[in-house]
Amino acid sequence: MIMKTTSQVVESEAETKERTKYGKVTKDVRPHTSDMWLRELILALTSALMLLVNLIFLIRHFKTSYSAYVLPCFFLGLLTADFQSAFIHWVVDTYFSSETPILGPAIVRPFRLHHFAPTQITYNDYLRTYGDAAVFTTPHLLFTMWILCFYSLESKFVYFLVLWIFSYSLVGYGVNQFHQWAHTHGRPIPAAAEFLQKLGLILPKDHHRKHHTPPHDCNYCIVAGLVDGPLEAINFWRRLENVVESVTGVKPRIHTTVKT
């Protein structure tokens, strides 16, 4: 009988060597190159500056009649960022390899190694933490800057469009920090972070621990984990993998056909 199982992981020889190497360390001892440092500095500062500009414009054009809609809009931004983090996480865990041009060394490799040395990220510095996240937030914020240049926030639709994008960009900017706190054990994290974890507004440790149980095929969210439950309830990721396979013929990396 042939059946699919998620209990086996197919990895390349290079990935096996890296897993063996980095699975034994606790600190991220990989040095920053000057190019990486400069790129992350530019991205982190650019995103921070655009977030500040967005916030200033939103405050200046705020109306008391908007009060009832601000928190729901911000929460929608949180859910958007949560889903986006899950989608990106699912893609790099399920497809490609660390040898894939551009994506491999930049995104796939760090995610794969993280499964074998999960506390490594807790030692990342500010630039690596926020610079990496800014790769995804910067395009969104550039779009809001374009809106601010050509459209008026006096329009209610435009105001809440900018607020929504600002909200999920702000949350997305902190995604690696939330992820770090979810893996920080034996060391204190800010009291505010612990409080937000308990509320479920940023990634709780217990919730994320389920993803780190092989075969690492559930709870992909690394912002708050709020959309994990509904997505798992409808078997969203396995259904999406089936769609991808039926359209492209590409099988999910974590699914292996075995004989029993």
mmCIF file of C-alpha atoms in Angstrom:
data_model
loop_
_atom_site.group_PDB
_atom_site.id
_atom_site.type_symbol
_atom_site.label_atom_id
_atom_site.label_comp_id
_atom_site.label_asym_id
_atom_site.label_seq_id
_atom_site.Cartn_x
_atom_site.Cartn_y
_atom_site.Cartn_z
ATOM 1 C CA MET A 1 0.000 0.000 0.000
ATOM 2 C CA ILE A 2 1.249 3.498 -0.801
ATOM 3 C CA MET A 3 0.463 6.363 1.475
ATOM 4 C CA LYS A 4 1.660 9.854 2.234
ATOM 5 C CA THR A 5 3.136 10.704 5.568
ATOM 6 C CA THR A 6 4.438 13.886 7.141
ATOM 7 C CA SER A 7 6.796 12.044 9.462
ATOM 8 C CA GLN A 8 9.754 12.165 7.101
ATOM 9 C CA VAL A 9 11.679 15.153 5.813
ATOM 10 C CA VAL A 10 13.543 15.138 2.531
ATOM 11 C CA GLU A 11 16.665 17.260 2.727
ATOM 12 C CA SER A 12 19.657 17.743 0.483
ATOM 13 C CA GLU A 13 23.143 16.584 1.419
ATOM 14 C CA ALA A 14 24.157 20.202 2.007
ATOM 15 C CA GLU A 15 21.185 20.735 4.338
ATOM 16 C CA THR A 16 22.081 17.588 6.268
ATOM 17 C CA LYS A 17 25.613 18.892 6.810
ATOM 18 C CA GLU A 18 24.310 22.278 7.953
ATOM 19 C CA ARG A 19 21.752 20.690 10.287
ATOM 20 C CA THR A 20 24.500 18.609 11.880
ATOM 21 C CA LYS A 21 26.747 21.643 12.246
ATOM 22 C CA TYR A 22 24.259 24.194 13.547
ATOM 23 C CA GLY A 23 22.138 21.776 15.550
ATOM 24 C CA LYS A 24 24.955 21.643 18.110
ATOM 25 C CA VAL A 25 25.229 25.380 18.758
ATOM 26 C CA THR A 26 23.118 27.716 20.850
ATOM 27 C CA LYS A 27 24.356 31.111 19.652
ATOM 28 C CA ASP A 28 24.193 32.615 16.204
ATOM 29 C CA VAL A 29 27.905 32.849 15.604
ATOM 30 C CA ARG A 30 27.648 33.509 11.885
ATOM 31 C CA PRO A 31 29.441 36.819 11.299
ATOM 32 C CA HIS A 32 27.839 39.787 9.616
ATOM 33 C CA THR A 33 29.523 40.731 6.366
ATOM 34 C CA SER A 34 29.845 44.438 5.629
ATOM 35 C CA ASP A 35 27.307 44.097 2.781
ATOM 36 C CA MET A 36 24.764 42.412 5.059
ATOM 37 C CA TRP A 37 25.294 44.976 7.783
ATOM 38 C CA LEU A 38 24.798 47.896 5.386
ATOM 39 C CA ARG A 39 21.728 46.344 3.745
ATOM 40 C CA GLU A 40 20.058 45.609 7.074
ATOM 41 C CA LEU A 41 20.906 49.066 8.422
ATOM 42 C CA ILE A 42 19.363 50.784 5.396
ATOM 43 C CA LEU A 43 16.241 48.629 5.443
ATOM 44 C CA ALA A 44 15.699 48.874 9.207
ATOM 45 C CA LEU A 45 16.097 52.659 9.261
ATOM 46 C CA THR A 46 14.059 53.213 6.086
ATOM 47 C CA SER A 47 11.137 51.165 7.399
ATOM 48 C CA ALA A 48 11.298 52.874 10.805
ATOM 49 C CA LEU A 49 11.299 56.309 9.180
ATOM 50 C CA MET A 50 8.341 55.468 6.922
ATOM 51 C CA LEU A 51 6.406 54.058 9.891
ATOM 52 C CA LEU A 52 6.992 57.349 11.709
ATOM 53 C CA VAL A 53 5.843 59.406 8.699
ATOM 54 C CA ASN A 54 2.709 57.262 8.377
ATOM 55 C CA LEU A 55 1.945 57.660 12.085
ATOM 56 C CA ILE A 56 2.328 61.449 11.924
ATOM 57 C CA PHE A 57 -0.046 61.702 8.967
ATOM 58 C CA LEU A 58 -2.580 59.375 10.618
ATOM 59 C CA ILE A 59 -2.544 61.426 13.843
ATOM 60 C CA ARG A 60 -2.841 64.726 11.983
ATOM 61 C CA HIS A 61 -5.883 63.558 10.021
ATOM 62 C CA PHE A 62 -7.585 61.648 12.811
ATOM 63 C CA LYS A 63 -11.233 62.500 13.449
ATOM 64 C CA THR A 64 -13.241 61.654 16.534
ATOM 65 C CA SER A 65 -15.794 59.939 14.307
ATOM 66 C CA TYR A 66 -13.097 57.391 13.445
ATOM 67 C CA SER A 67 -12.637 56.295 17.066
ATOM 68 C CA ALA A 68 -14.843 53.207 16.893
ATOM 69 C CA TYR A 69 -13.027 51.890 13.821
ATOM 70 C CA VAL A 70 -9.361 52.357 14.772
ATOM 71 C CA LEU A 71 -8.933 49.279 16.983
ATOM 72 C CA PRO A 72 -10.813 46.907 14.628
ATOM 73 C CA CYS A 73 -8.715 48.203 11.735
ATOM 74 C CA PHE A 74 -5.506 47.698 13.727
ATOM 75 C CA PHE A 75 -6.635 44.186 14.686
ATOM 76 C CA LEU A 76 -7.303 43.443 11.007
ATOM 77 C CA GLY A 77 -3.736 44.582 10.324
ATOM 78 C CA LEU A 78 -2.489 42.198 13.020
ATOM 79 C CA LEU A 79 -4.383 39.284 11.443
ATOM 80 C CA THR A 80 -3.042 40.237 7.993
ATOM 81 C CA ALA A 81 0.542 40.237 9.255
ATOM 82 C CA ASP A 82 -0.077 36.959 11.085
ATOM 83 C CA PHE A 83 -1.328 35.279 7.918
ATOM 84 C CA GLN A 84 1.463 36.772 5.813
ATOM 85 C CA SER A 85 4.078 35.423 8.233
ATOM 86 C CA ALA A 86 2.432 31.981 8.075
ATOM 87 C CA PHE A 87 2.297 31.973 4.283
ATOM 88 C CA ILE A 88 5.964 32.915 3.888
ATOM 89 C CA HIS A 89 6.936 30.384 6.575
ATOM 90 C CA TRP A 90 4.917 27.631 4.877
ATOM 91 C CA VAL A 91 6.463 28.380 1.465
ATOM 92 C CA VAL A 92 10.085 28.219 2.647
ATOM 93 C CA ASP A 93 9.458 25.160 4.846
ATOM 94 C CA THR A 94 7.638 23.272 2.108
ATOM 95 C CA TYR A 95 9.342 24.219 -1.159
ATOM 96 C CA PHE A 96 12.790 25.128 -2.497
ATOM 97 C CA SER A 97 16.093 24.300 -0.797
ATOM 98 C CA SER A 98 19.031 26.148 0.730
ATOM 99 C CA GLU A 99 20.725 25.849 -2.670
ATOM 100 C CA THR A 100 17.941 27.687 -4.543
ATOM 101 C CA PRO A 101 19.432 30.846 -6.125
ATOM 102 C CA ILE A 102 18.785 34.030 -4.108
ATOM 103 C CA LEU A 103 15.934 32.616 -2.000
ATOM 104 C CA GLY A 104 17.990 29.698 -0.710
ATOM 105 C CA PRO A 105 20.732 31.453 1.254
ATOM 106 C CA ALA A 106 18.614 34.517 2.077
ATOM 107 C CA ILE A 107 15.419 32.926 3.422
ATOM 108 C CA VAL A 108 15.186 29.141 3.061
ATOM 109 C CA ARG A 109 18.460 28.287 4.795
ATOM 110 C CA PRO A 110 17.809 30.339 7.965
ATOM 111 C CA PHE A 111 14.285 28.904 8.346
ATOM 112 C CA ARG A 112 15.468 25.321 7.895
ATOM 113 C CA LEU A 113 18.377 25.716 10.313
ATOM 114 C CA HIS A 114 16.035 27.301 12.835
ATOM 115 C CA HIS A 115 14.244 23.967 13.263
ATOM 116 C CA PHE A 116 17.462 22.379 14.474
ATOM 117 C CA ALA A 117 18.789 25.293 16.548
ATOM 118 C CA PRO A 118 15.651 27.239 17.565
ATOM 119 C CA THR A 119 17.259 29.376 20.295
ATOM 120 C CA GLN A 120 19.889 30.680 17.894
ATOM 121 C CA ILE A 121 17.697 33.611 16.881
ATOM 122 C CA THR A 122 17.518 34.885 20.469
ATOM 123 C CA TYR A 123 21.112 36.076 20.091
ATOM 124 C CA ASN A 124 20.540 38.049 16.888
ATOM 125 C CA ASP A 125 21.349 41.746 17.168
ATOM 126 C CA TYR A 126 19.011 44.639 16.405
ATOM 127 C CA LEU A 127 20.008 44.966 12.759
ATOM 128 C CA ARG A 128 19.535 41.316 11.924
ATOM 129 C CA THR A 129 16.240 41.194 13.828
ATOM 130 C CA TYR A 130 14.654 44.259 12.259
ATOM 131 C CA GLY A 131 16.609 44.480 9.020
ATOM 132 C CA ASP A 132 15.446 41.041 7.889
ATOM 133 C CA ALA A 133 11.810 41.867 8.698
ATOM 134 C CA ALA A 134 12.099 45.180 6.854
ATOM 135 C CA VAL A 135 12.642 43.272 3.594
ATOM 136 C CA PHE A 136 8.905 42.512 3.698
ATOM 137 C CA THR A 137 7.582 45.699 5.319
ATOM 138 C CA THR A 138 9.430 48.207 3.128
ATOM 139 C CA PRO A 139 7.410 47.528 -0.085
ATOM 140 C CA HIS A 140 4.130 47.968 1.804
ATOM 141 C CA LEU A 141 5.300 51.209 3.360
ATOM 142 C CA LEU A 142 6.540 52.529 0.025
ATOM 143 C CA PHE A 143 2.979 52.014 -1.213
ATOM 144 C CA THR A 144 1.575 54.066 1.680
ATOM 145 C CA MET A 145 4.111 56.813 0.935
ATOM 146 C CA TRP A 146 2.850 56.872 -2.640
ATOM 147 C CA ILE A 147 -0.737 57.156 -1.344
ATOM 148 C CA LEU A 148 0.238 60.013 0.969
ATOM 149 C CA CYS A 149 1.815 61.863 -1.949
ATOM 150 C CA PHE A 150 -1.130 61.618 -4.328
ATOM 151 C CA TYR A 151 -4.258 61.145 -2.206
ATOM 152 C CA SER A 152 -5.811 62.973 0.716
ATOM 153 C CA LEU A 153 -6.366 61.331 4.080
ATOM 154 C CA GLU A 154 -9.517 63.419 4.336
ATOM 155 C CA SER A 155 -11.111 60.539 2.453
ATOM 156 C CA LYS A 156 -12.329 57.969 4.966
ATOM 157 C CA PHE A 157 -11.494 55.088 2.637
ATOM 158 C CA VAL A 158 -7.939 56.333 2.062
ATOM 159 C CA TYR A 159 -7.432 56.960 5.786
ATOM 160 C CA PHE A 160 -8.391 53.436 6.783
ATOM 161 C CA LEU A 161 -6.495 51.904 3.868
ATOM 162 C CA VAL A 162 -3.334 53.621 5.099
ATOM 163 C CA LEU A 163 -4.131 52.707 8.721
ATOM 164 C CA TRP A 164 -4.572 49.039 7.763
ATOM 165 C CA ILE A 165 -1.287 48.898 5.827
ATOM 166 C CA PHE A 166 0.487 50.850 8.593
ATOM 167 C CA SER A 167 -0.878 48.402 11.195
ATOM 168 C CA TYR A 168 0.274 45.208 9.533
ATOM 169 C CA SER A 169 3.578 46.827 8.547
ATOM 170 C CA LEU A 170 4.180 47.908 12.142
ATOM 171 C CA VAL A 171 3.396 44.424 13.433
ATOM 172 C CA GLY A 172 5.391 42.856 10.609
ATOM 173 C CA TYR A 173 8.385 45.040 11.475
ATOM 174 C CA GLY A 174 8.424 43.397 14.905
ATOM 175 C CA VAL A 175 7.840 39.816 13.715
ATOM 176 C CA ASN A 176 11.386 38.607 14.365
ATOM 177 C CA GLN A 177 11.346 40.176 17.814
ATOM 178 C CA PHE A 178 8.093 38.397 18.680
ATOM 179 C CA HIS A 179 9.595 35.180 17.338
ATOM 180 C CA GLN A 180 12.717 35.701 19.481
ATOM 181 C CA TRP A 181 10.665 36.190 22.637
ATOM 182 C CA ALA A 182 8.775 32.957 21.896
ATOM 183 C CA HIS A 183 12.117 31.121 21.997
ATOM 184 C CA THR A 184 13.666 32.927 24.961
ATOM 185 C CA HIS A 185 13.952 30.600 27.935
ATOM 186 C CA GLY A 186 15.958 31.052 31.121
ATOM 187 C CA ARG A 187 16.370 34.768 30.415
ATOM 188 C CA PRO A 188 13.894 37.554 31.142
ATOM 189 C CA ILE A 189 11.892 39.258 28.418
ATOM 190 C CA PRO A 190 10.120 42.608 28.865
ATOM 191 C CA ALA A 191 7.087 42.459 31.149
ATOM 192 C CA ALA A 192 4.977 44.038 28.397
ATOM 193 C CA ALA A 193 5.989 41.228 26.032
ATOM 194 C CA GLU A 194 4.976 38.578 28.565
ATOM 195 C CA PHE A 195 1.636 40.318 29.032
ATOM 196 C CA LEU A 196 1.005 40.446 25.270
ATOM 197 C CA GLN A 197 1.969 36.776 24.961
ATOM 198 C CA LYS A 198 -0.611 35.889 27.618
ATOM 199 C CA LEU A 199 -3.232 37.887 25.730
ATOM 200 C CA GLY A 200 -2.259 36.109 22.517
ATOM 201 C CA LEU A 201 -1.476 39.385 20.748
ATOM 202 C CA ILE A 202 2.107 38.304 20.089
ATOM 203 C CA LEU A 203 3.404 34.771 19.612
ATOM 204 C CA PRO A 204 2.982 32.648 22.792
ATOM 205 C CA LYS A 205 5.741 30.174 23.622
ATOM 206 C CA ASP A 206 3.519 27.135 24.109
ATOM 207 C CA HIS A 207 1.619 27.785 20.910
ATOM 208 C CA HIS A 208 4.769 28.089 18.788
ATOM 209 C CA ARG A 209 6.351 25.024 20.408
ATOM 210 C CA LYS A 210 3.923 22.855 18.437
ATOM 211 C CA HIS A 211 5.542 23.979 15.200
ATOM 212 C CA HIS A 212 8.902 22.791 16.485
ATOM 213 C CA THR A 213 7.620 19.247 16.863
ATOM 214 C CA PRO A 214 8.566 17.239 13.728
ATOM 215 C CA PRO A 215 7.514 17.320 10.957
ATOM 216 C CA HIS A 216 7.081 21.096 11.515
ATOM 217 C CA ASP A 217 3.943 21.228 9.368
ATOM 218 C CA CYS A 218 1.506 23.223 11.517
ATOM 219 C CA ASN A 219 1.288 26.548 13.401
ATOM 220 C CA TYR A 220 3.304 28.474 10.832
ATOM 221 C CA CYS A 221 2.348 31.924 12.178
ATOM 222 C CA ILE A 222 5.212 33.791 13.861
ATOM 223 C CA VAL A 223 3.456 37.075 14.659
ATOM 224 C CA ALA A 224 0.716 36.043 17.092
ATOM 225 C CA GLY A 225 -0.592 32.634 16.037
ATOM 226 C CA LEU A 226 -4.156 33.932 15.935
ATOM 227 C CA VAL A 227 -4.972 32.548 12.504
ATOM 228 C CA ASP A 228 -3.289 29.173 13.084
ATOM 229 C CA GLY A 229 -6.382 27.646 14.705
ATOM 230 C CA PRO A 230 -8.828 28.459 11.881
ATOM 231 C CA LEU A 231 -6.293 27.463 9.208
ATOM 232 C CA GLU A 232 -5.566 24.112 10.856
ATOM 233 C CA ALA A 233 -9.279 23.495 11.407
ATOM 234 C CA ILE A 234 -9.941 23.584 7.658
ATOM 235 C CA ASN A 235 -6.660 21.770 6.817
ATOM 236 C CA PHE A 236 -5.709 24.861 4.811
ATOM 237 C CA TRP A 237 -2.019 24.108 4.189
ATOM 238 C CA ARG A 238 -2.501 20.505 3.083
ATOM 239 C CA ARG A 239 -5.306 21.596 0.751
ATOM 240 C CA LEU A 240 -3.100 24.347 -0.658
ATOM 241 C CA GLU A 241 -0.271 21.843 -1.180
ATOM 242 C CA ASN A 242 -2.678 19.638 -3.112
ATOM 243 C CA VAL A 243 -3.645 22.585 -5.315
ATOM 244 C CA VAL A 244 0.009 23.465 -5.972
ATOM 245 C CA GLU A 245 0.796 19.839 -6.818
ATOM 246 C CA SER A 246 -2.185 19.459 -9.131
ATOM 247 C CA VAL A 247 -1.347 22.689 -11.007
ATOM 248 C CA THR A 248 2.464 22.518 -11.119
ATOM 249 C CA GLY A 249 3.308 18.892 -10.356
ATOM 250 C CA VAL A 250 5.605 20.038 -7.549
ATOM 251 C CA LYS A 251 5.286 17.885 -4.438
ATOM 252 C CA PRO A 252 5.538 19.352 -0.933
ATOM 253 C CA ARG A 253 9.007 18.909 0.521
ATOM 254 C CA ILE A 254 7.775 17.470 3.829
ATOM 255 C CA HIS A 255 5.561 14.828 2.201
ATOM 256 C CA THR A 256 7.305 11.611 1.304
ATOM 257 C CA THR A 257 5.774 8.584 -0.423
ATOM 258 C CA VAL A 258 6.626 5.407 1.463
ATOM 259 C CA LYS A 259 5.650 1.761 1.185
ATOM 260 C CA THR A 260 4.039 0.020 4.149
#
